Tab-separated table of C-alpha atoms in Angstrom:
chain	number	residue	atom	x	y	z
W	1	MET	CA	-32.682	27.154	-75.436
W	2	ALA	CA	-29.853	29.587	-76.213
W	3	ILE	CA	-29.790	28.170	-79.743
W	4	TYR	CA	-33.612	28.328	-79.932
W	5	ALA	CA	-33.526	32.040	-79.095
W	6	GLU	CA	-31.200	32.895	-81.975
W	7	ASP	CA	-30.972	32.264	-85.707
W	8	PHE	CA	-29.743	28.727	-86.360
W	9	SER	CA	-29.008	26.584	-89.391
W	10	VAL	CA	-30.940	23.434	-90.250
W	11	GLN	CA	-29.335	20.420	-91.879
W	12	THR	CA	-31.170	17.499	-93.481
W	13	LYS	CA	-30.262	13.954	-92.457
W	14	ALA	CA	-30.305	10.922	-94.735
W	15	ASP	CA	-33.892	10.126	-93.718
W	16	GLN	CA	-34.904	13.687	-94.663
W	17	SER	CA	-35.496	14.694	-91.045
W	18	PRO	CA	-34.082	18.038	-89.857
W	19	LEU	CA	-31.029	18.421	-87.617
W	20	THR	CA	-29.869	21.486	-85.690
W	21	GLU	CA	-26.951	22.302	-83.427
W	22	ALA	CA	-29.407	22.014	-80.507
W	23	ASP	CA	-29.889	18.291	-81.274
W	24	LEU	CA	-26.133	17.739	-81.145
W	25	ALA	CA	-25.486	19.926	-78.093
W	26	SER	CA	-28.244	18.174	-76.167
W	27	HIS	CA	-26.847	14.766	-77.164
W	28	ARG	CA	-23.343	15.645	-75.991
W	29	LEU	CA	-24.542	16.954	-72.631
W	30	ILE	CA	-26.833	13.998	-71.882
W	31	LYS	CA	-24.213	11.464	-72.962
W	32	THR	CA	-21.624	13.037	-70.670
W	33	ARG	CA	-23.921	13.311	-67.651
W	34	LEU	CA	-25.310	9.764	-67.967
W	35	ALA	CA	-21.781	8.367	-68.314
W	36	GLN	CA	-20.927	10.088	-65.023
W	37	LEU	CA	-24.101	8.866	-63.331
W	38	THR	CA	-24.123	5.272	-64.590
W	39	PRO	CA	-20.838	4.433	-66.361
W	40	GLU	CA	-21.809	0.751	-66.481
W	41	ILE	CA	-24.988	1.307	-68.517
W	42	PRO	CA	-24.655	1.705	-72.314
W	43	LEU	CA	-26.442	4.440	-74.214
W	44	LEU	CA	-28.284	4.545	-77.526
W	45	SER	CA	-29.085	7.994	-78.916
W	46	GLU	CA	-30.636	9.247	-82.119
W	47	GLU	CA	-27.646	11.531	-82.604
W	48	GLY	CA	-25.011	9.039	-81.446
W	49	ALA	CA	-23.089	6.369	-83.316
W	50	ALA	CA	-25.100	3.457	-84.662
W	51	VAL	CA	-24.851	0.271	-82.604
W	52	ALA	CA	-25.216	-3.052	-84.404
W	53	PHE	CA	-28.001	-5.340	-83.206
W	54	GLU	CA	-25.439	-8.091	-82.581
W	55	GLN	CA	-23.884	-5.823	-79.958
W	56	ARG	CA	-26.971	-4.286	-78.350
W	57	ARG	CA	-29.092	-7.442	-78.306
W	58	VAL	CA	-27.156	-8.615	-75.223
W	59	TRP	CA	-27.824	-5.403	-73.306
W	60	ARG	CA	-30.044	-6.168	-70.328
W	61	SER	CA	-30.427	-2.460	-69.618
W	62	TYR	CA	-29.494	0.717	-71.481
W	63	TRP	CA	-30.338	4.386	-71.798
W	64	LEU	CA	-32.399	5.284	-74.865
W	65	ILE	CA	-32.514	8.986	-75.653
W	66	ASP	CA	-33.808	11.446	-78.192
W	67	PRO	CA	-31.879	14.640	-77.445
W	68	LEU	CA	-34.450	16.755	-79.284
W	69	ASP	CA	-37.731	15.126	-80.181
W	70	GLY	CA	-39.811	17.251	-82.514
W	71	THR	CA	-37.054	19.079	-84.357
W	72	LYS	CA	-39.686	20.258	-86.853
W	73	GLU	CA	-41.495	21.964	-83.970
W	74	PHE	CA	-38.188	23.415	-82.776
W	75	VAL	CA	-37.554	24.868	-86.238
W	76	ARG	CA	-41.102	26.294	-86.332
W	77	ARG	CA	-40.560	27.736	-82.857
W	78	ASN	CA	-43.950	26.593	-81.582
W	79	GLY	CA	-42.517	25.228	-78.312
W	80	GLU	CA	-43.769	21.663	-78.775
W	81	PHE	CA	-40.435	19.854	-78.713
W	82	THR	CA	-39.017	17.692	-75.948
W	83	VAL	CA	-35.926	16.000	-74.580
W	84	ASN	CA	-36.595	12.274	-74.075
W	85	ILE	CA	-34.570	10.069	-71.733
W	86	ALA	CA	-35.613	6.482	-70.993
W	87	LEU	CA	-34.080	3.563	-69.137
W	88	ILE	CA	-34.839	0.238	-70.817
W	89	GLU	CA	-34.642	-3.049	-68.905
W	90	GLU	CA	-35.234	-6.334	-70.724
W	91	GLY	CA	-37.039	-4.503	-73.521
W	92	VAL	CA	-39.336	-2.549	-71.179
W	93	PRO	CA	-39.123	1.228	-70.560
W	94	VAL	CA	-39.002	1.355	-66.751
W	95	LEU	CA	-38.092	5.013	-66.285
W	96	GLY	CA	-38.805	7.978	-68.493
W	97	VAL	CA	-38.317	11.731	-68.461
W	98	VAL	CA	-39.924	14.014	-71.053
W	99	HIS	CA	-38.780	17.621	-70.702
W	100	ALA	CA	-40.327	20.457	-72.724
W	101	PRO	CA	-37.996	23.394	-72.043
W	102	ALA	CA	-39.910	26.011	-74.035
W	103	LEU	CA	-43.092	25.150	-72.118
W	104	ALA	CA	-41.293	24.924	-68.754
W	105	VAL	CA	-42.819	21.527	-68.007
W	106	THR	CA	-41.302	18.124	-67.256
W	107	TYR	CA	-42.994	14.750	-67.030
W	108	ALA	CA	-41.384	11.751	-65.353
W	109	GLY	CA	-42.514	8.213	-64.659
W	110	VAL	CA	-41.112	5.110	-63.004
W	111	ARG	CA	-42.679	1.709	-63.516
W	112	GLY	CA	-44.502	0.672	-60.353
W	113	LEU	CA	-44.031	4.039	-58.638
W	114	GLY	CA	-46.211	6.406	-60.671
W	115	ALA	CA	-45.783	9.566	-62.723
W	116	ILE	CA	-45.354	13.254	-61.958
W	117	ARG	CA	-45.514	16.588	-63.727
W	118	LEU	CA	-43.271	19.503	-62.793
W	119	ARG	CA	-44.349	22.919	-64.043
W	120	GLU	CA	-42.208	25.808	-62.862
W	121	SER	CA	-42.160	25.326	-59.073
W	122	LYS	CA	-45.241	23.104	-58.888
W	123	ARG	CA	-44.910	19.335	-58.701
W	124	GLY	CA	-47.770	16.848	-58.600
W	125	SER	CA	-48.760	13.311	-59.404
W	126	ILE	CA	-50.563	12.634	-62.675
W	127	HIS	CA	-52.816	9.777	-63.730
W	128	THR	CA	-54.862	8.797	-66.721
W	129	ARG	CA	-58.636	9.223	-66.577
W	130	ARG	CA	-61.669	7.133	-67.360
W	131	ALA	CA	-62.608	7.732	-70.993
W	132	VAL	CA	-65.073	10.568	-71.415
W	133	ASP	CA	-67.892	10.898	-73.963
W	134	PRO	CA	-66.918	11.996	-76.528
W	135	PRO	CA	-63.345	10.754	-76.019
W	136	VAL	CA	-60.411	12.997	-76.893
W	137	LEU	CA	-57.872	11.739	-79.419
W	138	VAL	CA	-54.443	13.330	-79.667
W	139	ILE	CA	-52.597	13.017	-82.976
W	140	SER	CA	-49.302	14.146	-84.406
W	141	LYS	CA	-48.970	17.789	-85.356
W	142	SER	CA	-46.499	17.083	-88.180
W	143	HIS	CA	-47.226	13.518	-89.305
W	144	ARG	CA	-50.630	12.531	-90.652
W	145	ASP	CA	-51.333	9.854	-93.245
W	146	ALA	CA	-54.175	8.040	-95.002
W	147	ALA	CA	-53.957	5.119	-92.575
W	148	LEU	CA	-54.607	7.436	-89.627
W	149	ASP	CA	-57.543	9.037	-91.429
W	150	ALA	CA	-59.012	5.593	-92.141
W	151	LEU	CA	-58.524	4.557	-88.520
W	152	SER	CA	-60.138	7.745	-87.215
W	153	ALA	CA	-63.158	7.115	-89.421
W	154	ARG	CA	-63.728	3.746	-87.699
W	155	LEU	CA	-63.592	5.178	-84.204
W	156	PRO	CA	-66.623	6.450	-82.304
W	157	ALA	CA	-67.485	10.152	-82.358
W	158	HIS	CA	-64.556	11.959	-80.793
W	159	ILE	CA	-62.723	15.233	-80.381
W	160	SER	CA	-59.287	15.527	-81.987
W	161	THR	CA	-56.381	17.625	-80.844
W	162	SER	CA	-52.762	17.669	-81.980
W	163	ARG	CA	-49.373	18.035	-80.328
W	164	GLY	CA	-45.770	17.717	-81.381
W	165	SER	CA	-43.137	15.304	-80.050
W	166	SER	CA	-43.699	13.087	-76.989
W	167	LEU	CA	-46.185	15.549	-75.543
W	168	LYS	CA	-48.909	13.330	-77.033
W	169	PHE	CA	-48.003	10.549	-74.581
W	170	CYS	CA	-48.026	13.097	-71.778
W	171	LEU	CA	-51.505	14.389	-72.604
W	172	VAL	CA	-52.843	10.870	-72.138
W	173	ALA	CA	-50.746	10.414	-68.984
W	174	GLU	CA	-52.119	13.548	-67.321
W	175	GLY	CA	-55.735	12.820	-68.257
W	176	SER	CA	-56.123	15.553	-70.884
W	177	ALA	CA	-56.638	13.035	-73.708
W	178	ASP	CA	-57.921	9.468	-73.902
W	179	PHE	CA	-56.283	7.864	-76.919
W	180	TYR	CA	-53.198	8.426	-79.079
W	181	PRO	CA	-53.049	6.285	-82.235
W	182	ARG	CA	-49.914	6.321	-84.392
W	183	THR	CA	-49.835	4.680	-87.802
W	184	GLY	CA	-46.848	6.474	-89.331
W	185	PRO	CA	-43.220	5.513	-88.694
W	186	THR	CA	-41.467	6.353	-85.439
W	187	SER	CA	-38.150	5.236	-83.982
W	188	GLU	CA	-37.658	3.623	-80.595
W	189	TRP	CA	-36.021	6.744	-79.131
W	190	ASP	CA	-39.126	8.730	-80.135
W	191	THR	CA	-41.427	6.696	-77.912
W	192	ALA	CA	-39.604	5.049	-74.997
W	193	ALA	CA	-39.606	7.938	-72.515
W	194	GLY	CA	-43.204	8.879	-73.291
W	195	GLN	CA	-44.269	5.267	-72.957
W	196	ALA	CA	-42.614	5.012	-69.542
W	197	VAL	CA	-44.439	8.130	-68.351
W	198	ALA	CA	-47.796	7.050	-69.789
W	199	GLU	CA	-47.621	3.523	-68.384
W	200	ALA	CA	-46.515	4.765	-64.963
W	201	ALA	CA	-49.619	7.001	-65.024
W	202	GLY	CA	-51.927	4.060	-65.782
W	203	ALA	CA	-51.983	3.866	-69.587
W	204	GLN	CA	-51.403	0.916	-71.883
W	205	VAL	CA	-49.155	1.217	-74.935
W	206	VAL	CA	-49.815	-1.507	-77.491
W	207	ARG	CA	-48.713	-2.390	-80.986
W	208	LEU	CA	-51.082	-2.221	-83.898
W	209	PRO	CA	-52.683	-4.355	-85.109
W	210	ASP	CA	-51.913	-7.243	-82.714
W	211	TRP	CA	-52.564	-5.269	-79.502
W	212	GLN	CA	-49.438	-6.612	-77.760
W	213	PRO	CA	-47.205	-4.423	-75.553
W	214	LEU	CA	-44.760	-2.180	-77.408
W	215	ARG	CA	-41.229	-3.424	-76.632
W	216	TYR	CA	-37.664	-2.341	-77.380
W	217	ASN	CA	-34.420	-3.750	-78.780
W	218	THR	CA	-36.071	-6.927	-80.037
W	219	LYS	CA	-35.026	-6.665	-83.708
W	220	PRO	CA	-32.305	-5.162	-85.917
W	221	SER	CA	-34.499	-2.258	-87.045
W	222	LEU	CA	-35.175	0.569	-84.586
W	223	ILE	CA	-38.398	1.510	-86.384
W	224	ASN	CA	-41.550	0.925	-84.343
W	225	PRO	CA	-44.706	-0.682	-85.664
W	226	GLY	CA	-47.923	1.293	-85.447
W	227	PHE	CA	-49.079	1.679	-81.869
W	228	ALA	CA	-51.759	3.130	-79.628
W	229	VAL	CA	-51.641	4.776	-76.208
W	230	ILE	CA	-54.778	3.968	-74.227
W	231	GLY	CA	-55.611	6.052	-71.203
W	232	ASP	CA	-58.488	3.887	-69.954
W	233	PRO	CA	-57.713	0.190	-70.544
W	234	ALA	CA	-61.345	-0.677	-69.728
W	235	TYR	CA	-62.672	1.335	-72.679
W	236	PRO	CA	-63.390	-0.966	-75.669
W	237	TRP	CA	-61.074	0.681	-78.185
W	238	ARG	CA	-60.020	-2.625	-79.661
W	239	ARG	CA	-63.405	-3.456	-81.152
W	240	HIS	CA	-63.050	-0.488	-83.491
W	241	PHE	CA	-59.908	-2.047	-84.956
W	242	GLU	CA	-61.582	-5.334	-85.799
W	243	ILE	CA	-62.525	-5.302	-89.482
W	244	PRO	CA	-65.472	-7.595	-90.293
W	245	ALA	CA	-64.695	-10.559	-92.572
């Protein structure tokens, strides 16, 4: 936040995404603290050294972090960026923390135990809601494509809102939105913490188009397929993805 409050330089990585000193400072701090807390658990970070699949495929558990998710939002100074920390066990995000420092809010979830939101000094449990009519869709603030537009056109009448970073998962988790579809590319560190929070709050996170659970560290590439976050698993979202023969 000290960097956020001042002028800072922006570099461009090989994938054309932005990088700031805040990304790197956050990475160094989290890496150090997690090594102190759990020295036996390996760590995979967006800003850390690449780890070959041959090495990480044998990890039964590991920390998966995005030190600054939503760097574009950080650069725009709109506050909608987060720090994402997830614990993965056997490909499943079992613990997640999504911290939005500029908004003074933190979301956390543990598989089987539930999810919470901490805002300033207030702490409370959060849970998804039954889908309302019209349902509320949350979409990316910085990433929209033709596939998402085509998908939205097939869905029932709805209200759309947008957020940056992993806050989209958290809107579904706290019952402020019903559905978050993502058709554009994301990396595993972008989604793991948010998925852990959303699922602990009662959501389902599934791949598109096969509707199977989104899992981690199952392939050499760290790029996710398309996915959807469903707040009310009983709502028939899937029928809107079935294209008639």
